[in-house]
Amino acid sequence: MGRGSEDDPDAAMFAAAVADALPLARDAALPPVRPDRRSPASRRPAATARFTIERDGERVRGHALDAGERALQVLDSNPEPDATIDLHGLNAAAAARALTRFVADAARQHQRVVLVIHGRGLHSDGPAVLREAAIDVLTGPLGARVHGFTTAARRHGGPGALYVVTRC
């Protein structure tokens, strides 16, 4: 069987689909990529492929779909954190980088529960920017290192902080 489009129906279909296509001029400038200005909360679905997220006012809880019962019990116990990071004063991008390093290091050091202080967003226009950035990172790039997270107890910052249970 040859490699020609007459022997391969997929190749024939592709050739027909692009028959009228014209190549771009070598000096054609691509339009600039514009950053998505919507809030992280509006871009993120309520449940990702690996996490379920529940919200009740300022309270939030998320867990990996494969999180074990023990990890979920830790979330419910208002645990004492093994380490803490405070994201106050950072913008969303810097907070995401700092949180990524912090949780990855915590998991490597077998720190089971960490506290992420993000603030309540009282000085933000709209949603709590750092909380939403933290949730995006925990359910996205760090998803493989996180069992779950929940709003912290009042003594640890309440709605301005999250307990995170790592996969260590």
CSV table of C-alpha atoms in Angstrom, one decimal, residues 54-60 131-132 151 159:
chain,number,residue,atom,x,y,z
A,54,GLU,CA,-17.6,23.7,45.9
A,55,ARG,CA,-18.3,27.3,46.9
A,56,ASP,CA,-20.5,28.7,49.6
A,57,GLY,CA,-20.1,32.5,49.9
A,58,GLU,CA,-16.4,33.1,50.8
A,59,ARG,CA,-15.9,29.4,51.7
A,60,VAL,CA,-14.4,27.1,49.1
A,131,ARG,CA,-7.7,33.4,46.2
A,132,GLU,CA,-8.8,32.7,42.6
A,151,THR,CA,-11.1,27.5,53.6
A,159,PRO,CA,-11.9,33.0,54.4
